[in-house]
Amino acid sequence: MKQTRPPIVSMLGHVDHGKTSLLDKIRKTNVAGKEAGGITQGIGASQLTTSEGKKITFIDTPGHEAFSQMRVRGAKIADIAILVVAADDGPMPQTKEAIKYIKEAGSSMIVAITKTDLPSADVDKAITALMEEEVLLEGFGGDTPYVKVSSKTGEGIDDLLEMIDLVSQVNEITADPEGELDAVVIETNKDNRGPLVSLVVRNGTLKQGEELICGAIGAKARGLIGENAKQIKEARPADPVLILGFSSLPEVGSHVTHGHALASSNEVSSPRVPKVAAGQLPIVLKAQKTGSLEALKGVLPKDVVVVRADIGDVTDGDIFFAKAAEARVIAFECKVPSSVGRLAETESVRIETFNIIYKLKERLEELLNAGRDEELGKAEVLAVFPFNNQQVAGCKVLSGKITKGDRAKVFRGEREIGIVKVTSVRRGKEVIAEAKAGEECGVLFTPQLDFEVGDMILSVK
């Protein structure tokens, strides 16, 4: 039978607008100070009981630009989304993105205007800016409730909790503890206990020892861990819980239900090494959490090719794979065991570790720029013919110029097939110093390559 269940609430907003600090104040814990670089880099769920004895489950979704997928999940999982807007800043890029996600998900919205204690706070300006984003607040021509809060002084915290309770009552949020299990995966990880899956129960009850199914992945819930790392026997609607017993890691955002016929095969096929074109940077990407791995993939520069991606600490397998792919290992919030570090040195594989996502991104951009040659000219091979026991490439210059003495890279499709030196440029029988964009010419190179029509010649500095 359906009954009222605690609301699931997500915090969404721009980086540094105080989401984690607000949640920290509400929970009376200390989470924000532990986040690398002051930016929340995981997605966590916690449940609290108010002074009136009512439970609320909070999901904290990061605001950094890289974590848009995690904010999408936070909006979809939640019954109520708290849009956090700093009074001294107003709506910023991730605020606007969050507004879009909340509306698409159909979650009820409460606006929390934070940092009201700052001298630079301008609540009226923030409200006006929100109206420009089509978020119309109560008392300003709309029906979206808002609360002014300060994580530093505690102002408005009780008002915010009361507003969450009021919206929850109006929405009549219910679940059937005896009904079909529906839980949503919000984070995955690995440690010496095996795959760890964090989820929030939306309906039904999850009990220790039960068989579960998530897509094609099966599990037996051999262990349930609740808040404060305590073992629990069951998780009821709106409870966050960590499960031990999955055979492999499910996708974050996927749904878990009871399953009596587990997937027959959980084999993971061997990864294939993608082809890497000249100018691209191959990497083996490691992260401690699936959510972080997703976020990293979304922020990588376009010429970075992920040849392998996995969660957990760096392993010998990562080193051997990187060696075969001529890649370097990029590890985010991961440990590198000393034995793996020694193997990497032996195999001449570079490992770079990071705790801050934007520093990782900057480093990859730096590596790409360092490996790029300045392009002087580009030509396409239109014909190939012999000349004095040599092969002449009849070319049309597409951009820049091709000059005698240039160093040139030859591409067939996206694959670099050789590096040559321009030894002669001719127009008919005339020897010329260079050919410019739009001109056709015959070019001799050393060393000799077996050119084909359609090959591209890139003259570089």
Short mmCIF file of C-alpha atoms in Angstrom, two decimals:
data_model
loop_
_atom_site.label_atom_id
_atom_site.label_comp_id
_atom_site.label_asym_id
_atom_site.label_seq_id
_atom_site.Cartn_x
_atom_site.Cartn_y
_atom_site.Cartn_z
CA MET A 1 0.00 0.00 0.00
CA LYS A 2 1.30 3.43 -0.91
CA GLN A 3 2.29 5.77 1.86
CA THR A 4 4.03 9.11 2.18
CA ARG A 5 7.77 8.83 1.69
CA PRO A 6 10.55 11.31 2.46
CA PRO A 7 11.37 13.64 -0.42
CA ILE A 8 14.55 13.16 -2.45
CA VAL A 9 16.13 16.58 -2.87
CA SER A 10 19.00 17.62 -5.12
CA MET A 11 21.16 20.74 -4.87
CA LEU A 12 21.97 22.28 -8.24
CA GLY A 13 23.76 25.46 -9.18
CA HIS A 14 26.97 27.13 -10.29
CA VAL A 15 30.43 26.28 -8.98
CA ASP A 16 31.31 28.18 -5.79
CA HIS A 17 27.74 29.33 -5.18
CA GLY A 18 27.69 27.42 -1.91
CA LYS A 19 25.75 24.20 -2.58
CA THR A 20 28.03 21.95 -0.56
CA SER A 21 28.43 24.53 2.22
CA LEU A 22 24.65 24.86 2.42
CA LEU A 23 24.22 21.11 2.60
CA ASP A 24 27.07 21.03 5.11
CA LYS A 25 25.24 23.52 7.32
CA ILE A 26 22.00 21.59 7.02
CA ARG A 27 23.67 18.29 7.92
CA LYS A 28 25.91 19.95 10.53
CA THR A 29 28.83 17.97 9.13
CA ASN A 30 32.03 19.06 7.42
CA VAL A 31 32.06 17.97 3.82
CA ALA A 32 32.97 21.12 1.88
CA GLY A 33 36.39 21.52 3.46
CA LYS A 34 37.43 18.06 2.30
CA GLU A 35 36.73 18.60 -1.39
CA ALA A 36 39.82 19.00 -3.58
CA GLY A 37 40.17 22.57 -4.76
CA GLY A 38 36.96 23.49 -2.97
CA ILE A 39 34.95 21.88 -5.77
CA THR A 40 32.60 18.93 -5.09
CA GLN A 41 33.93 16.15 -7.30
CA GLY A 42 31.70 13.21 -6.40
CA ILE A 43 27.96 12.72 -6.11
CA GLY A 44 26.79 11.74 -2.64
CA ALA A 45 23.46 11.11 -0.96
CA SER A 46 22.63 11.51 2.71
CA GLN A 47 19.49 11.45 4.81
CA LEU A 48 18.71 13.69 7.75
CA THR A 49 15.90 13.98 10.25
CA THR A 50 14.59 17.48 10.97
CA SER A 51 13.76 18.79 14.43
CA GLU A 52 10.13 17.90 13.64
CA GLY A 53 11.17 14.27 13.06
CA LYS A 54 10.74 14.36 9.28
CA LYS A 55 13.29 12.72 6.97
CA ILE A 56 14.80 14.33 3.86
CA THR A 57 17.24 12.65 1.48
CA PHE A 58 19.73 15.04 -0.11
CA ILE A 59 21.75 14.48 -3.27
CA ASP A 60 24.66 16.87 -3.72
CA THR A 61 25.41 17.45 -7.41
CA PRO A 62 28.64 19.23 -8.43
CA GLY A 63 28.53 22.61 -10.12
CA HIS A 64 31.81 22.51 -12.04
CA GLU A 65 31.29 22.68 -15.81
CA ALA A 66 32.67 19.18 -16.29
CA PHE A 67 29.93 17.53 -14.27
CA SER A 68 26.87 18.29 -16.38
CA GLN A 69 25.94 14.59 -16.67
CA MET A 70 25.91 14.29 -12.90
CA ARG A 71 23.64 17.34 -12.62
CA VAL A 72 21.28 15.76 -15.15
CA ARG A 73 21.08 12.68 -12.93
CA GLY A 74 20.58 14.80 -9.83
CA ALA A 75 17.66 16.60 -11.45
CA LYS A 76 16.02 13.39 -12.70
CA ILE A 77 16.38 11.44 -9.47
CA ALA A 78 15.02 14.24 -7.29
CA ASP A 79 11.44 15.04 -6.34
CA ILE A 80 12.51 18.56 -5.40
CA ALA A 81 15.43 20.49 -6.87
CA ILE A 82 16.96 23.33 -4.90
CA LEU A 83 18.44 25.88 -7.29
CA VAL A 84 21.30 27.52 -5.42
CA VAL A 85 22.08 31.09 -6.53
CA ALA A 86 24.66 33.30 -4.83
CA ALA A 87 23.36 36.75 -3.87
CA ASP A 88 26.63 38.38 -4.92
CA ASP A 89 26.78 36.70 -8.32
CA GLY A 90 23.31 35.91 -9.66
CA PRO A 91 22.65 33.21 -12.28
CA MET A 92 25.83 31.93 -13.97
CA PRO A 93 26.42 29.36 -16.77
CA GLN A 94 25.80 26.25 -14.64
CA THR A 95 22.82 27.94 -12.97
CA LYS A 96 21.19 28.36 -16.37
CA GLU A 97 22.05 24.78 -17.30
CA ALA A 98 20.54 23.56 -14.02
CA ILE A 99 17.32 25.50 -14.68
CA LYS A 100 17.02 23.69 -17.99
CA TYR A 101 17.59 20.27 -16.38
CA ILE A 102 15.07 20.91 -13.61
CA LYS A 103 12.38 21.94 -16.08
CA GLU A 104 13.08 18.97 -18.35
CA ALA A 105 12.97 16.55 -15.41
CA GLY A 106 9.71 18.00 -14.11
CA SER A 107 11.06 18.35 -10.55
CA SER A 108 9.57 20.94 -8.23
CA MET A 109 11.93 23.89 -7.78
CA ILE A 110 12.88 25.88 -4.71
CA VAL A 111 15.36 28.74 -5.12
CA ALA A 112 17.90 29.18 -2.33
CA ILE A 113 19.63 32.57 -2.51
CA THR A 114 22.92 32.02 -0.69
CA LYS A 115 25.72 34.19 0.68
CA THR A 116 23.25 36.80 1.91
CA ASP A 117 25.69 37.68 4.71
CA LEU A 118 28.28 39.11 2.30
CA PRO A 119 28.63 42.91 1.97
CA SER A 120 28.41 42.51 -1.82
CA ALA A 121 25.12 40.57 -1.62
CA ASP A 122 22.33 42.01 -3.78
CA VAL A 123 19.26 39.81 -3.42
CA ASP A 124 17.01 42.04 -5.55
CA LYS A 125 19.51 41.97 -8.41
CA ALA A 126 19.72 38.16 -8.21
CA ILE A 127 15.91 37.89 -8.29
CA THR A 128 15.70 40.20 -11.31
CA ALA A 129 18.36 38.15 -13.11
CA LEU A 130 16.41 34.95 -12.37
CA MET A 131 13.30 36.51 -13.91
CA GLU A 132 15.33 37.05 -17.09
CA GLU A 133 15.94 33.28 -17.07
CA GLU A 134 12.16 32.72 -16.80
CA VAL A 135 12.32 31.67 -13.15
CA LEU A 136 9.49 33.72 -11.64
CA LEU A 137 9.53 33.74 -7.85
CA GLU A 138 6.62 34.07 -5.43
CA GLY A 139 5.82 37.74 -4.92
CA PHE A 140 7.44 38.65 -8.23
CA GLY A 141 4.82 37.41 -10.67
CA GLY A 142 5.45 33.70 -10.30
CA ASP A 143 4.88 30.69 -8.05
CA THR A 144 8.42 29.38 -7.49
CA PRO A 145 9.18 29.55 -3.76
CA TYR A 146 12.48 31.04 -2.63
CA VAL A 147 14.42 31.34 0.61
CA LYS A 148 17.31 33.64 1.56
CA VAL A 149 20.00 31.67 3.36
CA SER A 150 23.51 32.02 4.77
CA SER A 151 25.64 28.94 5.34
CA LYS A 152 27.89 31.04 7.56
CA THR A 153 25.30 32.45 9.97
CA GLY A 154 22.60 29.81 9.56
CA GLU A 155 20.02 32.41 8.50
CA GLY A 156 17.14 30.85 6.59
CA ILE A 157 18.14 27.19 7.09
CA ASP A 158 15.02 26.35 9.11
CA ASP A 159 12.90 28.25 6.56
CA LEU A 160 14.41 26.16 3.76
CA LEU A 161 13.66 22.88 5.56
CA GLU A 162 10.08 24.05 6.19
CA MET A 163 9.71 24.95 2.51
CA ILE A 164 10.95 21.49 1.46
CA ASP A 165 8.37 19.91 3.77
CA LEU A 166 5.60 22.16 2.44
CA VAL A 167 6.40 21.41 -1.22
CA SER A 168 6.63 17.71 -0.38
CA GLN A 169 3.17 17.76 1.20
CA VAL A 170 1.66 19.67 -1.73
CA ASN A 171 3.16 17.18 -4.20
CA GLU A 172 1.94 14.19 -2.15
CA ILE A 173 5.15 12.19 -2.61
CA THR A 174 4.38 8.51 -2.00
CA ALA A 175 5.87 5.03 -2.38
CA ASP A 176 4.89 1.44 -1.63
CA PRO A 177 7.47 -0.22 0.66
CA GLU A 178 6.00 -3.62 -0.24
CA GLY A 179 5.86 -2.88 -3.96
CA GLU A 180 8.28 -3.51 -6.81
CA LEU A 181 11.78 -2.31 -6.09
CA ASP A 182 12.95 0.75 -8.02
CA ALA A 183 16.32 2.17 -7.03
CA VAL A 184 18.58 4.50 -8.99
CA VAL A 185 22.37 4.12 -9.18
CA ILE A 186 24.04 7.41 -8.23
CA GLU A 187 27.67 6.32 -7.92
CA THR A 188 29.93 3.31 -8.48
CA ASN A 189 33.38 2.47 -7.26
CA LYS A 190 35.79 -0.40 -6.65
CA ASP A 191 37.94 -1.40 -3.72
CA ASN A 192 39.28 -4.64 -2.24
CA ARG A 193 35.69 -5.72 -1.56
CA GLY A 194 34.88 -5.59 -5.27
CA PRO A 195 32.34 -3.41 -7.11
CA LEU A 196 30.54 -0.91 -4.87
CA VAL A 197 27.23 0.55 -6.00
CA SER A 198 25.61 3.54 -4.31
CA LEU A 199 21.91 4.11 -4.95
CA VAL A 200 18.74 5.72 -3.67
CA VAL A 201 15.58 3.64 -3.26
CA ARG A 202 12.53 5.27 -4.83
CA ASN A 203 10.00 2.46 -4.32
CA GLY A 204 9.89 -0.93 -2.63
CA THR A 205 12.36 -2.27 -0.09
CA LEU A 206 15.84 -3.61 -0.71
CA LYS A 207 16.94 -6.34 1.73
CA GLN A 208 20.27 -7.95 2.41
CA GLY A 209 20.68 -11.27 0.56
CA GLU A 210 18.22 -10.45 -2.23
CA GLU A 211 19.00 -10.99 -5.88
CA LEU A 212 19.05 -7.83 -7.96
CA ILE A 213 19.22 -6.96 -11.63
CA CYS A 214 20.42 -3.79 -13.32
CA GLY A 215 20.26 -4.04 -17.09
CA ALA A 216 22.27 -7.16 -17.96
CA ILE A 217 24.22 -7.08 -14.68
CA GLY A 218 23.20 -9.27 -11.79
CA ALA A 219 23.94 -8.99 -8.09
CA LYS A 220 23.26 -10.59 -4.76
CA ALA A 221 23.10 -7.95 -2.05
CA ARG A 222 25.59 -9.60 0.30
CA GLY A 223 26.11 -6.35 2.15
CA LEU A 224 24.15 -3.14 2.65
CA ILE A 225 25.90 -0.11 4.10
CA GLY A 226 23.91 2.88 5.26
CA GLU A 227 24.95 6.27 6.56
CA ASN A 228 28.08 6.59 8.69
CA ALA A 229 29.36 3.32 7.16
CA LYS A 230 26.99 1.22 9.29
CA GLN A 231 25.79 -2.21 8.13
CA ILE A 232 22.01 -2.30 7.66
CA LYS A 233 19.54 -5.09 6.94
CA GLU A 234 17.27 -3.20 4.54
CA ALA A 235 16.80 0.08 2.69
CA ARG A 236 13.33 1.56 2.39
CA PRO A 237 11.94 4.28 0.08
CA ALA A 238 14.18 7.40 -0.06
CA ASP A 239 17.03 5.62 1.76
CA PRO A 240 20.53 6.00 0.31
CA VAL A 241 22.52 2.75 0.48
CA LEU A 242 25.81 1.24 -0.66
CA ILE A 243 25.57 -2.32 -2.02
CA LEU A 244 28.25 -5.00 -2.06
CA GLY A 245 27.67 -7.94 -4.38
CA PHE A 246 27.45 -6.70 -7.96
CA SER A 247 29.33 -8.82 -10.49
CA SER A 248 30.46 -5.70 -12.36
CA LEU A 249 29.74 -1.98 -12.32
CA PRO A 250 26.37 -0.82 -13.71
CA GLU A 251 25.95 2.53 -15.41
CA VAL A 252 25.34 5.48 -13.16
CA GLY A 253 21.73 6.61 -13.54
CA SER A 254 20.46 3.11 -14.34
CA HIS A 255 17.62 1.45 -12.41
CA VAL A 256 17.93 -1.52 -10.07
CA THR A 257 15.10 -3.93 -9.33
CA HIS A 258 14.64 -7.42 -7.92
CA GLY A 259 15.87 -10.15 -10.23
CA HIS A 260 15.53 -13.91 -9.91
CA ALA A 261 17.22 -14.83 -13.18
CA LEU A 262 20.60 -13.18 -13.16
CA ALA A 263 22.25 -12.26 -16.43
CA SER A 264 23.88 -15.36 -17.88
CA SER A 265 27.04 -13.61 -18.96
CA ASN A 266 28.98 -10.82 -17.38
CA GLU A 267 32.05 -11.14 -19.55
CA VAL A 268 33.82 -7.98 -20.52
CA SER A 269 35.29 -8.07 -23.98
CA SER A 270 38.88 -7.03 -24.48
CA PRO A 271 39.07 -3.36 -25.40
CA ARG A 272 40.22 -2.44 -28.86
CA VAL A 273 42.83 0.22 -29.31
CA PRO A 274 41.29 3.05 -31.39
CA LYS A 275 43.28 4.37 -34.32
CA VAL A 276 45.08 7.56 -33.41
CA ALA A 277 45.77 10.11 -36.12
CA ALA A 278 48.75 12.43 -36.26
CA GLY A 279 48.34 15.38 -33.94
CA GLN A 280 46.13 13.43 -31.55
CA LEU A 281 47.10 12.47 -28.00
CA PRO A 282 46.30 8.90 -26.88
CA ILE A 283 45.69 8.39 -23.16
CA VAL A 284 44.66 5.67 -20.73
CA LEU A 285 42.16 7.44 -18.47
CA LYS A 286 41.66 6.34 -14.88
CA ALA A 287 39.32 7.73 -12.23
CA GLN A 288 38.26 6.62 -8.79
CA LYS A 289 34.53 6.92 -9.55
CA THR A 290 32.32 6.30 -12.56
CA GLY A 291 30.77 9.76 -12.28
CA SER A 292 34.19 11.39 -12.43
CA LEU A 293 35.15 9.25 -15.42
CA GLU A 294 32.02 10.38 -17.26
CA ALA A 295 32.73 13.98 -16.42
CA LEU A 296 36.35 13.75 -17.55
CA LYS A 297 35.37 12.31 -20.92
CA GLY A 298 33.06 15.25 -21.45
CA VAL A 299 35.73 17.89 -20.82
CA LEU A 300 38.72 16.43 -22.68
CA PRO A 301 40.16 18.49 -25.56
CA LYS A 302 38.90 17.18 -28.92
CA ASP A 303 42.26 15.79 -30.04
CA VAL A 304 42.69 13.64 -26.94
CA VAL A 305 41.85 9.99 -27.72
CA VAL A 306 40.90 7.77 -24.78
CA VAL A 307 42.22 4.33 -25.74
CA ARG A 308 41.18 2.81 -22.43
CA ALA A 309 39.02 4.08 -19.56
CA ASP A 310 38.43 2.41 -16.21
CA ILE A 311 37.89 3.16 -12.56
CA GLY A 312 40.12 2.21 -9.66
CA ASP A 313 43.82 2.52 -8.96
CA VAL A 314 46.36 2.27 -11.80
CA THR A 315 47.23 -1.38 -12.55
CA ASP A 316 49.88 -3.35 -14.41
CA GLY A 317 47.27 -3.94 -17.12
CA ASP A 318 46.92 -0.20 -17.64
CA ILE A 319 50.68 0.10 -18.12
CA PHE A 320 50.88 -2.72 -20.66
CA PHE A 321 47.89 -1.32 -22.55
CA ALA A 322 49.42 2.17 -22.59
CA LYS A 323 52.68 0.69 -23.86
CA ALA A 324 50.91 -1.07 -26.73
CA ALA A 325 48.92 2.05 -27.62
CA GLU A 326 51.89 4.40 -27.23
CA ALA A 327 49.79 6.32 -24.71
CA ARG A 328 50.35 7.93 -21.34
CA VAL A 329 48.28 7.18 -18.23
CA ILE A 330 46.18 10.05 -16.87
CA ALA A 331 44.91 9.23 -13.37
CA PHE A 332 42.27 11.31 -11.57
CA GLU A 333 42.02 10.83 -7.79
CA CYS A 334 43.71 7.44 -8.19
CA LYS A 335 46.63 5.83 -6.41
CA VAL A 336 49.64 4.43 -8.24
CA PRO A 337 51.04 1.43 -6.30
CA SER A 338 54.83 1.49 -6.09
CA SER A 339 55.10 -1.78 -8.04
CA VAL A 340 53.02 -0.26 -10.87
CA GLY A 341 55.19 2.85 -10.82
CA ARG A 342 58.32 0.73 -11.21
CA LEU A 343 56.74 -1.19 -14.09
CA ALA A 344 55.86 2.10 -15.81
CA GLU A 345 59.50 3.20 -15.56
CA THR A 346 60.68 -0.10 -17.01
CA GLU A 347 58.19 0.11 -19.88
CA SER A 348 58.84 3.85 -20.46
CA VAL A 349 55.18 4.73 -19.84
CA ARG A 350 54.38 8.16 -18.39
CA ILE A 351 51.87 8.36 -15.53
CA GLU A 352 50.41 11.72 -14.49
CA THR A 353 48.08 12.10 -11.51
CA PHE A 354 45.57 14.85 -10.73
CA ASN A 355 43.04 15.82 -8.06
CA ILE A 356 41.63 18.91 -9.77
CA ILE A 357 39.82 18.43 -13.05
CA TYR A 358 40.67 21.77 -14.63
CA LYS A 359 44.38 21.20 -13.96
CA LEU A 360 44.12 17.87 -15.76
CA LYS A 361 42.44 19.60 -18.69
CA GLU A 362 45.09 22.33 -18.81
CA ARG A 363 47.87 19.74 -18.81
CA LEU A 364 46.35 17.86 -21.74
CA GLU A 365 45.97 21.10 -23.68
CA GLU A 366 49.61 21.87 -22.93
CA LEU A 367 50.69 18.44 -24.23
CA LEU A 368 48.63 18.87 -27.39
CA ASN A 369 50.06 22.30 -28.10
CA ALA A 370 53.61 21.07 -27.52
CA GLY A 371 53.09 18.29 -30.06
CA ARG A 372 51.59 20.48 -32.76
CA ASP A 373 53.65 21.71 -35.69
CA GLU A 374 52.98 25.09 -37.26
CA GLU A 375 51.34 24.46 -40.63
CA LEU A 376 53.00 26.28 -43.54
CA GLY A 377 51.07 24.77 -46.43
CA LYS A 378 48.79 21.95 -47.48
CA ALA A 379 48.61 20.17 -50.84
CA GLU A 380 46.68 17.25 -52.32
CA VAL A 381 48.29 14.65 -54.58
CA LEU A 382 46.39 14.65 -57.89
CA ALA A 383 48.73 12.40 -59.90
CA VAL A 384 51.91 10.33 -59.51
CA PHE A 385 54.46 9.82 -62.30
CA PRO A 386 58.14 8.75 -62.66
CA PHE A 387 61.01 11.16 -63.32
CA ASN A 388 64.72 10.15 -63.49
CA ASN A 389 64.16 7.04 -61.37
CA GLN A 390 62.23 9.12 -58.86
CA GLN A 391 58.55 9.54 -58.14
CA VAL A 392 57.01 12.96 -58.71
CA ALA A 393 53.84 13.91 -56.88
CA GLY A 394 51.63 16.15 -58.99
CA CYS A 395 49.95 18.36 -56.40
CA LYS A 396 47.48 21.18 -55.97
CA VAL A 397 48.28 23.55 -53.10
CA LEU A 398 45.15 23.97 -51.00
CA SER A 399 46.44 26.48 -48.46
CA GLY A 400 49.63 28.32 -47.58
CA LYS A 401 52.59 27.36 -49.74
CA ILE A 402 54.93 24.46 -50.47
CA THR A 403 58.58 25.55 -50.53
CA LYS A 404 61.80 23.78 -51.45
CA GLY A 405 63.52 22.62 -48.26
CA ASP A 406 60.28 22.29 -46.28
CA ARG A 407 59.74 19.41 -43.88
CA ALA A 408 56.44 17.75 -44.76
CA LYS A 409 54.14 15.13 -43.30
CA VAL A 410 52.26 12.81 -45.65
CA PHE A 411 48.78 11.60 -44.70
CA ARG A 412 46.63 8.88 -46.22
CA GLY A 413 43.21 9.48 -44.78
CA GLU A 414 43.81 10.22 -41.10
CA ARG A 415 46.97 8.09 -40.94
CA GLU A 416 50.41 9.63 -41.18
CA ILE A 417 52.49 7.48 -43.57
CA GLY A 418 55.77 9.35 -43.50
CA ILE A 419 57.82 12.50 -42.98
CA VAL A 420 59.76 13.82 -45.98
CA LYS A 421 61.79 16.80 -47.17
CA VAL A 422 60.81 18.81 -50.26
CA THR A 423 63.86 18.66 -52.58
CA SER A 424 62.36 20.24 -55.71
CA VAL A 425 59.26 22.16 -56.79
CA ARG A 426 58.43 22.50 -60.51
CA ARG A 427 55.77 24.12 -62.64
CA GLY A 428 55.95 22.16 -65.89
CA LYS A 429 59.68 22.07 -66.73
CA GLU A 430 60.40 25.23 -64.76
CA VAL A 431 62.08 24.85 -61.37
CA ILE A 432 60.45 27.24 -58.87
CA ALA A 433 61.17 28.12 -55.26
CA GLU A 434 57.60 27.67 -54.04
CA ALA A 435 54.01 27.02 -55.04
CA LYS A 436 51.19 29.00 -53.45
CA ALA A 437 47.54 28.24 -52.64
CA GLY A 438 45.53 27.46 -55.79
CA GLU A 439 48.61 26.55 -57.88
CA GLU A 440 49.49 23.14 -59.27
CA CYS A 441 53.05 21.83 -59.18
CA GLY A 442 55.24 18.76 -59.33
CA VAL A 443 57.14 17.96 -56.13
CA LEU A 444 60.12 15.70 -55.46
CA PHE A 445 60.76 14.40 -51.96
CA THR A 446 63.37 12.53 -50.00
CA PRO A 447 63.17 9.83 -48.82
CA GLN A 448 61.01 8.23 -51.50
CA LEU A 449 57.44 7.27 -50.60
CA ASP A 450 54.86 5.31 -52.58
CA PHE A 451 52.42 8.18 -53.05
CA GLU A 452 48.80 7.59 -54.02
CA VAL A 453 46.25 9.95 -55.51
CA GLY A 454 44.40 11.62 -52.65
CA ASP A 455 47.35 11.68 -50.25
CA MET A 456 47.71 14.97 -48.38
CA ILE A 457 51.04 16.80 -48.03
CA LEU A 458 51.33 19.00 -44.93
CA SER A 459 54.32 21.34 -44.93
CA VAL A 460 55.27 22.14 -41.33
CA LYS A 461 57.70 24.28 -39.39
#
